[in-house]
CSV table of C-alpha atoms in Angstrom, one decimal:
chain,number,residue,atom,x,y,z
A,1,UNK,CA,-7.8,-21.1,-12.9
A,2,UNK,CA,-4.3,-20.0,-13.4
A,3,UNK,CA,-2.7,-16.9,-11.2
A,4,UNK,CA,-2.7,-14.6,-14.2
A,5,UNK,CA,-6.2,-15.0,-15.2
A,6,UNK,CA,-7.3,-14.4,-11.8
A,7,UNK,CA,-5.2,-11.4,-11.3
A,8,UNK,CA,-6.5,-10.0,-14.6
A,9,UNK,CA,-10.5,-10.8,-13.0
A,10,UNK,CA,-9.5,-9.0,-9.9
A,11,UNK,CA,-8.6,-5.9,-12.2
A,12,UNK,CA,-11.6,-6.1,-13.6
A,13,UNK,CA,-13.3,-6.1,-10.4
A,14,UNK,CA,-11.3,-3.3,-8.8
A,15,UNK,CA,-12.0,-0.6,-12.1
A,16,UNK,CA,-15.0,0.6,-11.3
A,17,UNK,CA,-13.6,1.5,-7.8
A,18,UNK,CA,-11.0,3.2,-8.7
A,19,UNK,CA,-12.3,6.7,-9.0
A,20,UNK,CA,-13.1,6.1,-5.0
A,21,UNK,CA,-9.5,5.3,-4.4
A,22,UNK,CA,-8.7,8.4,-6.3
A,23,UNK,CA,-11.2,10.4,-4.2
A,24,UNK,CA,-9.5,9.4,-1.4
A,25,UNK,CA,-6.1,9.5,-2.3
A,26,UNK,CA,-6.9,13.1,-3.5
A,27,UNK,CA,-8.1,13.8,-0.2
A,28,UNK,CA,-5.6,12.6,2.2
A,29,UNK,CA,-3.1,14.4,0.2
A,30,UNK,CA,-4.8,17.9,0.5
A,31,UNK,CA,-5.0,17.0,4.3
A,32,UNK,CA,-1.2,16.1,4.4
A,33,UNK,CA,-0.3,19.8,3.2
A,34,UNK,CA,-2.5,21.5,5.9
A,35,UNK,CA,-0.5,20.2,8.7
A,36,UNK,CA,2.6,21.1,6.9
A,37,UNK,CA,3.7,17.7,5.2
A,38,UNK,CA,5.7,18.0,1.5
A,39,UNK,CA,4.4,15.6,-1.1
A,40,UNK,CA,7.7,13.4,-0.4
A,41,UNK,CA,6.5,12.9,2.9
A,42,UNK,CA,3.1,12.5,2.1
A,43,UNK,CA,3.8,9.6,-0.3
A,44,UNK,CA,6.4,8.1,1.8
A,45,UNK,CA,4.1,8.3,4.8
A,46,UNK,CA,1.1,6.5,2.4
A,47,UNK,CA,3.5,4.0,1.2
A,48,UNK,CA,4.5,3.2,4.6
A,49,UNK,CA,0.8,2.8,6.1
A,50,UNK,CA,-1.0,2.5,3.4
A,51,UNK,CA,-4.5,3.7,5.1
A,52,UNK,CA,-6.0,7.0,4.6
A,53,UNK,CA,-8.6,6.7,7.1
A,54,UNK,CA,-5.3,5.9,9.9
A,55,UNK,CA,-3.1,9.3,8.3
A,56,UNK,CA,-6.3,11.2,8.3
A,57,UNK,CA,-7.2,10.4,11.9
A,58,UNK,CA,-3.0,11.3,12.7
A,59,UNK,CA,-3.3,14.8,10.7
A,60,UNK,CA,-6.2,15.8,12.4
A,61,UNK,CA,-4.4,14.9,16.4
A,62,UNK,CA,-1.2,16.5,15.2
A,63,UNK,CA,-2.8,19.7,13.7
A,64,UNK,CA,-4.5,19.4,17.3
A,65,UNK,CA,-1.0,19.7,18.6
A,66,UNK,CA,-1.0,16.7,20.3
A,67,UNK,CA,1.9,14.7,21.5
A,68,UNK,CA,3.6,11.8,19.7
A,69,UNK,CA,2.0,9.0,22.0
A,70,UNK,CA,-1.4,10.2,21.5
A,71,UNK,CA,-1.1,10.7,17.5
A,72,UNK,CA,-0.2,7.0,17.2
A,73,UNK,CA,-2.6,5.6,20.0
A,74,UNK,CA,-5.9,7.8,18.1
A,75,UNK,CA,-4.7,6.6,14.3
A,76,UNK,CA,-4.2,3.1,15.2
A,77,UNK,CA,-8.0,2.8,17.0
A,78,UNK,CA,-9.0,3.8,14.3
A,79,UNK,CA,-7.4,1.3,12.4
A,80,UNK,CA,-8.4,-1.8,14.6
A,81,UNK,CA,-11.0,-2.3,12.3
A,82,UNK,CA,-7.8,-3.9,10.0
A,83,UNK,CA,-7.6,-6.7,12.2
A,84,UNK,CA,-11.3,-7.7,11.6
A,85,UNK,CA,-10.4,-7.6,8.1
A,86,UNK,CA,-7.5,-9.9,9.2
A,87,UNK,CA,-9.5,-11.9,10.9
A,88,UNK,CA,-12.6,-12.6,8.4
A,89,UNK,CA,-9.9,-13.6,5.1
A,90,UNK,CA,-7.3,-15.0,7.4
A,91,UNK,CA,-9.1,-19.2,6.2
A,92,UNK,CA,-8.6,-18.2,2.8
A,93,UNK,CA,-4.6,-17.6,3.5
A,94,UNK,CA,-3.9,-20.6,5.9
A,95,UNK,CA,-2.2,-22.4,3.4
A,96,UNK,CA,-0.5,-19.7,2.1
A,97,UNK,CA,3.7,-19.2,2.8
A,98,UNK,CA,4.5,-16.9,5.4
A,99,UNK,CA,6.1,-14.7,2.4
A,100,UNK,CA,2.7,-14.5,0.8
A,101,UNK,CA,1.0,-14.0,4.0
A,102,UNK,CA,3.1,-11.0,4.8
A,103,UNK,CA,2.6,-9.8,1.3
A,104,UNK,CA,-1.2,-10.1,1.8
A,105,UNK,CA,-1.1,-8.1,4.6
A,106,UNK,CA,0.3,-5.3,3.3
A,107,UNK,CA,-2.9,-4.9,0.8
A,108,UNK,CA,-5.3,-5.8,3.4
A,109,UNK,CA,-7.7,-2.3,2.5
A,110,UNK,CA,-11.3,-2.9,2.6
A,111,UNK,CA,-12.2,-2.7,-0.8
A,112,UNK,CA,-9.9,-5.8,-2.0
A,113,UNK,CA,-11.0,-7.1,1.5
A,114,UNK,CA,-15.0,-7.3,0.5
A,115,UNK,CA,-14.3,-7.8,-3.5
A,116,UNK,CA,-11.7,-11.4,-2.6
A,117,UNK,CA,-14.1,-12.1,0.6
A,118,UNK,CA,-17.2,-12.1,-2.4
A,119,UNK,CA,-15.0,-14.3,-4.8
A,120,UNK,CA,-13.3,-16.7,-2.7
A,121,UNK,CA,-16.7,-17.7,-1.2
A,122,UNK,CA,-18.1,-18.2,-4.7
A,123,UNK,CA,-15.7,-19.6,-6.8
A,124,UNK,CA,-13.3,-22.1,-4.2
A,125,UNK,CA,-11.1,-22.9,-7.5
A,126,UNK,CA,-10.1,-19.3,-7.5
A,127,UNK,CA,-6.4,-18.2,-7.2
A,128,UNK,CA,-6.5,-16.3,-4.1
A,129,UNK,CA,-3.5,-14.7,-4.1
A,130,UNK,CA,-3.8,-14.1,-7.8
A,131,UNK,CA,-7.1,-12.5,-7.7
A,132,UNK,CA,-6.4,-10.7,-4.7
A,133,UNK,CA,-3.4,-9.0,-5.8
A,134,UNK,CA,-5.1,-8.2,-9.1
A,135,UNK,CA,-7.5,-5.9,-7.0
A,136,UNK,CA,-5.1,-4.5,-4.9
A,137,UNK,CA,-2.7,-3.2,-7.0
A,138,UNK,CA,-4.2,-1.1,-9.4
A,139,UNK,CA,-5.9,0.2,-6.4
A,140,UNK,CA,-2.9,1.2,-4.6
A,141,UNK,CA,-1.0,2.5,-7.6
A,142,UNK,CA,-4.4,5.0,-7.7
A,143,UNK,CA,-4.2,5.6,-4.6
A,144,UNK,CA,-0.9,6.5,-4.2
A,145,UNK,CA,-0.5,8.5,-7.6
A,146,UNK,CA,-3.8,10.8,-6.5
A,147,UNK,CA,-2.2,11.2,-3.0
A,148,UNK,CA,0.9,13.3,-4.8
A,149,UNK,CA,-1.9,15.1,-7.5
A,150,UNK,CA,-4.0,16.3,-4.1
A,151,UNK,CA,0.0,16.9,-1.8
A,152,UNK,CA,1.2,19.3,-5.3
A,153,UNK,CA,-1.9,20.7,-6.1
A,154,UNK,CA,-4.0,21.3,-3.0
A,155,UNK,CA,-7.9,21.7,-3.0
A,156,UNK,CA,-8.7,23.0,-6.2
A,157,UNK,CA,-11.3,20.3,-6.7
A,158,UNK,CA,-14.5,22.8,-6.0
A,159,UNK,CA,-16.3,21.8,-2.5
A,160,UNK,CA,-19.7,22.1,-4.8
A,161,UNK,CA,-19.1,18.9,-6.5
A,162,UNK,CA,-18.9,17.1,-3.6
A,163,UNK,CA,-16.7,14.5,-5.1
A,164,UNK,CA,-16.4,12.9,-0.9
A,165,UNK,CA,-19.7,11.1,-1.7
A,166,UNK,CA,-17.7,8.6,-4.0
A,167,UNK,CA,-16.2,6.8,-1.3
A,168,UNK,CA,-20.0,5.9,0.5
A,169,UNK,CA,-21.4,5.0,-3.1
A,170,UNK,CA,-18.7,2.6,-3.8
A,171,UNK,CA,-19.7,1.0,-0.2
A,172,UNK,CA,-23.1,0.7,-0.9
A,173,UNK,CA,-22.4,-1.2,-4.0
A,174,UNK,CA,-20.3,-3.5,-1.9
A,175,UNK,CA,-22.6,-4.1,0.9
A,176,UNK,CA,-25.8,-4.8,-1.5
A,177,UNK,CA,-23.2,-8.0,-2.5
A,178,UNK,CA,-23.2,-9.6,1.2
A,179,UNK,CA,-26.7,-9.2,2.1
A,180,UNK,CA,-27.7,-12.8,1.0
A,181,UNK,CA,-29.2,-13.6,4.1
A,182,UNK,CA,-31.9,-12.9,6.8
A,183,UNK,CA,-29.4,-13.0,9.0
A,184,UNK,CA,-26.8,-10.7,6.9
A,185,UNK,CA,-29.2,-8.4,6.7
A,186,UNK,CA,-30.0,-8.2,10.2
A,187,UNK,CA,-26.1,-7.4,11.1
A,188,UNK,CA,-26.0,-5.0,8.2
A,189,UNK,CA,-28.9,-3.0,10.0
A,190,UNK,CA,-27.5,-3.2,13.4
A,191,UNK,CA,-23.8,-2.1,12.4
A,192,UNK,CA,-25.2,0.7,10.4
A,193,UNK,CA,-28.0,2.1,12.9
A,194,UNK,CA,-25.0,1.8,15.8
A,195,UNK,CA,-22.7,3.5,13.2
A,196,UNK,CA,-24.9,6.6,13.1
A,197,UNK,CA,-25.9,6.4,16.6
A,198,UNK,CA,-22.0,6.4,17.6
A,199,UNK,CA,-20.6,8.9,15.1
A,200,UNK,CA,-19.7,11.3,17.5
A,201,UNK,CA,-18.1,8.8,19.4
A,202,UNK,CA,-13.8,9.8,19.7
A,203,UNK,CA,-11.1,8.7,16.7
A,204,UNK,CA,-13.8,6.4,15.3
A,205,UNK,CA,-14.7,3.7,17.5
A,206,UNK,CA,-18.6,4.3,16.7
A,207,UNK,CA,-17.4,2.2,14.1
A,208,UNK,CA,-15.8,-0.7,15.7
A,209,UNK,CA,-18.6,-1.0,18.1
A,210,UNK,CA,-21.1,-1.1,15.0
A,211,UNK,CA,-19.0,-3.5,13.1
A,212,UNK,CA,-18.9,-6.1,16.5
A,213,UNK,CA,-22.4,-5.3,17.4
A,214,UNK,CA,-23.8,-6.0,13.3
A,215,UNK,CA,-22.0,-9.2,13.4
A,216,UNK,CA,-22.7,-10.3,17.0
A,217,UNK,CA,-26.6,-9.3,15.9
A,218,UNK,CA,-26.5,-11.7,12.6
A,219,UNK,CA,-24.3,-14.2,14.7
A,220,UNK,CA,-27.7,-14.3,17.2
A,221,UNK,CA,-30.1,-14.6,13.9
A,222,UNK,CA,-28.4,-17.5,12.8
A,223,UNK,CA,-28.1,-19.1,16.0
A,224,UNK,CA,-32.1,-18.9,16.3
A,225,UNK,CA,-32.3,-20.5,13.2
A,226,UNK,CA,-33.5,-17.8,11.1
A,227,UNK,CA,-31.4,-17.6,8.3
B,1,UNK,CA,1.8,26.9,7.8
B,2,UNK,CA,0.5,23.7,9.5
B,3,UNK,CA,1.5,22.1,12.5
B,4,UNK,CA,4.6,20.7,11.1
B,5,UNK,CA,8.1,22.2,10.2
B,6,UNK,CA,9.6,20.9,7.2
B,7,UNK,CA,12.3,18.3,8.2
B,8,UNK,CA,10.7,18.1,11.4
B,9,UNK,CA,12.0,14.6,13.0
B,10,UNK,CA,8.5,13.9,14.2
B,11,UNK,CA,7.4,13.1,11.3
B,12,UNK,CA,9.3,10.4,10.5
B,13,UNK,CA,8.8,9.0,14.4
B,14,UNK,CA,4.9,9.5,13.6
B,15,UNK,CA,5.2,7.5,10.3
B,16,UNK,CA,7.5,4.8,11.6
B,17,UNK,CA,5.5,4.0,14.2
B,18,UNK,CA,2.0,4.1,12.5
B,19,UNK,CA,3.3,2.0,9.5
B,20,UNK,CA,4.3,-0.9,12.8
B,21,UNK,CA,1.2,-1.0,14.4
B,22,UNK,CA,-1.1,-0.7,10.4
B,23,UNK,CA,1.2,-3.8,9.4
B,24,UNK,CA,0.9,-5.9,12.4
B,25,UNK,CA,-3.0,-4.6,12.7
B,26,UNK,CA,-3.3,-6.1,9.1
B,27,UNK,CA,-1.0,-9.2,9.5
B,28,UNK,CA,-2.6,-10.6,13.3
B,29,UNK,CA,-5.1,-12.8,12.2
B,30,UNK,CA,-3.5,-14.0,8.8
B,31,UNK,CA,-0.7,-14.9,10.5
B,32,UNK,CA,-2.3,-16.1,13.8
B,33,UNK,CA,-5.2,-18.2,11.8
B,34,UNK,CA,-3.8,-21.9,11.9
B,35,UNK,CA,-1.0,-21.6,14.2
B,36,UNK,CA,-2.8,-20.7,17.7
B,37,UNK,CA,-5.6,-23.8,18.6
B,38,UNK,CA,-8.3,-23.7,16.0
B,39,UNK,CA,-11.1,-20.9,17.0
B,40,UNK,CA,-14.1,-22.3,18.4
B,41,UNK,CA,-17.0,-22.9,16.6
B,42,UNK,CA,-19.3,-19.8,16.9
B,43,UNK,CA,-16.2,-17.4,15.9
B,44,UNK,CA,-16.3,-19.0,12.3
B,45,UNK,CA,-19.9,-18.7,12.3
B,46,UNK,CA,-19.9,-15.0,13.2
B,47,UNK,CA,-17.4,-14.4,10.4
B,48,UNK,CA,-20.2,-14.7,8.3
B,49,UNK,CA,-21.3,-11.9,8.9
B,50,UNK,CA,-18.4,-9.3,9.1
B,51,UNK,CA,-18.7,-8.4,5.6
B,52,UNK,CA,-22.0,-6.8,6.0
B,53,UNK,CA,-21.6,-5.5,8.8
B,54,UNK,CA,-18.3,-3.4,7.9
B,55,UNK,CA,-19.9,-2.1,5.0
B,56,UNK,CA,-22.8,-0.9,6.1
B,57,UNK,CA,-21.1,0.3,9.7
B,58,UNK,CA,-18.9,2.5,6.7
B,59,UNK,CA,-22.1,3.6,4.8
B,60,UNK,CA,-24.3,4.7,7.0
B,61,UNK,CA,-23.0,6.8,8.9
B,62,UNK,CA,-21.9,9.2,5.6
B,63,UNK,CA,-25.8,8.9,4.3
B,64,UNK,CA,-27.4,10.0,8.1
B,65,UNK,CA,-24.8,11.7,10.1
B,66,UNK,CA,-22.6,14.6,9.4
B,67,UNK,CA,-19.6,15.9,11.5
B,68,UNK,CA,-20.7,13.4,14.4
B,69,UNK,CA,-24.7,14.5,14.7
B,70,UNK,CA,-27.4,12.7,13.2
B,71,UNK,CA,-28.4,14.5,10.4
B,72,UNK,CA,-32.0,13.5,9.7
B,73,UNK,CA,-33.7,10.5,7.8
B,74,UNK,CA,-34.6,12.7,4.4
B,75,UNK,CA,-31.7,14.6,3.3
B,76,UNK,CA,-30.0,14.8,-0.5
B,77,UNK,CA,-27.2,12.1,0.8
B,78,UNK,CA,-30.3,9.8,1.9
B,79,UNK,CA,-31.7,9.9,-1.2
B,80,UNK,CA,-29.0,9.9,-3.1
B,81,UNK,CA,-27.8,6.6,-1.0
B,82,UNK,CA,-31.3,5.2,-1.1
B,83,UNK,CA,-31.4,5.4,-5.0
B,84,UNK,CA,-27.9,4.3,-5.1
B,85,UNK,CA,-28.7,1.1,-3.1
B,86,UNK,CA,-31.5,0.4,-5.8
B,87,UNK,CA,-29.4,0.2,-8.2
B,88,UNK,CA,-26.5,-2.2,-6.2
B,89,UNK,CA,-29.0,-4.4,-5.9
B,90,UNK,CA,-30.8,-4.3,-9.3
B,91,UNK,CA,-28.0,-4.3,-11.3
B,92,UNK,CA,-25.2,-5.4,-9.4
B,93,UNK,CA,-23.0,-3.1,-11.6
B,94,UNK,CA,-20.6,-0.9,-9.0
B,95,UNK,CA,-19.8,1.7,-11.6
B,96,UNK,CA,-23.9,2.8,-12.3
B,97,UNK,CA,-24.3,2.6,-8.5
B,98,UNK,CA,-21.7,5.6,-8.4
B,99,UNK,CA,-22.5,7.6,-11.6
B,100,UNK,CA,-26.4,7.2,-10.6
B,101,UNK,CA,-25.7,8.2,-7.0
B,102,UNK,CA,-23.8,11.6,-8.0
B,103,UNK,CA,-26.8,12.2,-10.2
B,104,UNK,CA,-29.6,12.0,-7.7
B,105,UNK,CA,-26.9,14.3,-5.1
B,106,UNK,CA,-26.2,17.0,-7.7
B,107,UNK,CA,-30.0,16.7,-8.8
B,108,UNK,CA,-31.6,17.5,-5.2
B,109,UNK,CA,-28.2,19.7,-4.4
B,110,UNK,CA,-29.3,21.9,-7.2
B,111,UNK,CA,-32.9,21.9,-7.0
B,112,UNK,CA,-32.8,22.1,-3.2
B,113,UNK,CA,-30.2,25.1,-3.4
C-alpha cells in the first residue's frame, strides 16, 4: 500500500465527519467574536493551536476577565488529554523521522487519532503517515474554513436545530469501533459513567480523570483474564 | 463588545503561548516513545484501552449531563444517543449514525415540545 492510496482511504474515512468538524469550527468561531476577537485573529489563533475544545476553554477565562497566567494554565488542562493521544499512537510513529514526527503532531485531534488508531491496528501494511494525513487534512481545512464562516457571520445558525449534537454523534460512531473486547467495554463504561459523574468538575478535568480511570478499569479486566 | 480590544497585545501573548504548550502537549509522547527506556510492560497493555475510553469519557457526558449536572437517564439526547449507538454498531456506517441521531432529537424535541 503506497502513500497516496492510503491518504486517499483516510479521506474516505474522515468525510462523513466532516460536518462535525464544521460544527465545531462554526462554533468556536461564534465564541471568538463574543470575547471581542476579529476573524483574523480567530483563524490565526485556530491555525496556531489548532483545538477548539483548548480556545473554547481560553474564551470562556478571558471573557471571565481572568489574568494571562490563568487563561493558559485552564486551556492547557484541558488539553492534557493531547498527550494521551500522544501517548496511545506514539508505537505507530517510532520509526518515523523526527520531521514526520513533528508533522504528526501538529494533527494529533481526536478524530484522526481514533480513525489511524482503528486502521493501523487492522491493516499493519498501512501507510501511517499516508493515511493519517489523508484524515487530517480535509478535517482541518473544514475546520478552519467554518471557524471564519461562524468569526464573519456570528450565530445565525437557529439554537432550535441544535446542530451541537453533531459532535457527540460522530463520537458514538467512533467508540462503537473500539469496543471489541470485554475488557474495552468495561473501560468504556467506567470513563463514561466518571465523565458524567465529574462534569462539573473545573476547565474539564472530569474528563481526564474518566479517560485514566476507563483505561486503568479495562487495564484491571485484562489483567484478571477476562477479556 | 467582549472582553477584548481590538489590537489588544494579549491576544497574541494568549495565542503564543497556548499554541507552545497544544504542540509540545501533542508532540511528548511521539517524540519521547523510543528514545526514553522502553515503557514497562502493563503501560502498553493499558494503551489498549485508551481509545474507548476517550470516546466514551467524550460521549457521555453530552448524552446525561448538561452545563455540569446530571441531567437524568431518559431525556431526548439519551435517546437520541441510545438509537444512535444502534446504529454504530449495526451498521458501522458513521454518516447514518449522525443523520439517524438528528432524527430521533428533532423527533422527541418536536413531539416533546
Amino acid at each position: 500500500m503506497t502513500f497516496r492510496t492510503d491518504f486517499v482511504d483516510g479521506g474516505t474515512a474522515i468525510a462523513p465527519l466532516l460536518p462535525a468538524g464544521a460544527t465545531v469550527g462554526l462554533v468556536t468561531g461564534v465564541a471568538a467574536t463574543t470575547v471581542g476577537l476579529d476573524p483574523v485573529q480567530a483563524l490565526s489563533m485556530s491555525v496556531f493551536v489548532y483545538s477548539p475544545t483548548v480556545m473554547l476553554a481560553a474564551f470562556k477565562l478571558l471573557d471571565a476577565g481572568a489574568p494571562v497566567a490563568v487563561v493558559v494554565a485552564g486551556a492547557l488542562v484541558v488539553g492534557v488529554r493531547f498527550s494521551m493521544l500522544s501517548l496511545s499512537i506514539a508505537p505507530y510513529f517510532e520509526r518515523d523521522s523526527t520531521r514526520s514526527k513533528w508533522a504528526m503532531a501538529y494533527f494529533l485531534w481526536t478524530p484522526t487519532y481514533a480513525l489511524s488508531i482503528e486502521r493501523f491496528s487492522a491493516e499493519p501494511g498501512t501507510s501511517r503517515t499516508g493515511f493519517y494525513l489523508g484524515t487530517a487534512i480535509p478535517l482541518w481545512v473544514t475546520v478552519q474554513a467554518a471557524l471564519v464562516a461562524g468569526a464573519l457571520f456570528g450565530a445565525s445558525v437557529p439554537a432550535g436545530w441544535q446542530l451541537g449534537f453533531v459532535v457527540p454523534l460522530a463520537f458514538i460512531a467512533l467508540l462503537m469501533r473500539f469496543l471489541s473486547d470485554r475488557a474495552a467495554k468495561v473501560a468504556a463504561l467506567a470513563a463514561g459513567v466518571l465523565a458524567v459523574a465529574g462534569a462539573g468538575l473545573p476547565l474539564g478535568t472530569g474528563l481526564l480523570v474518566a479517560a485514566v480511570g476507563g483505561t486503568a478499569a479495562g487495564l484491571a479486566i485484562d489483567r484478571l483474564g477476562g477479556r | 463588545m467582549g472582553a477584548l480590544g481590538p489590537g489588544d497585545r494579549l491576544v497574541w501573548t494568549v495565542v503564543a503561548l497556548l499554541a507552545l504548550g497544544t504542540y509540545a502537549l501533542r508532540l511528548s509522547f511521539i517524540q519521547l516513545y523510543g528514545t526514553v527506556e522502553a515503557f514497562p510492560p502493563w503501560v502498553e497493555r493499558a494503551l489498549a484501552y485508551v481509545p474507548a475510553a476517550v470516546m466514551a469519557a467524550l460521549v457521555f457526558p453530552a448524552l446525561f449531563a448538561l452545563d455540569g449536572t446530571v441531567a437524568g437517564l431518559v431525556n431526548a439526547r439519551v435517546l437520541a444517543g441510545g438509537l444512535a449507538a444502534v446504529v454504530a454498531w449495526r451498521t458501522r456506517s458513521m454518516l447514518l449514525t449522525i443523520v439517524v441521531g438528528m432524527g430521533v432529537l428533532w423527533l422527541v424535541t418536536a413531539l416533546s415540545g
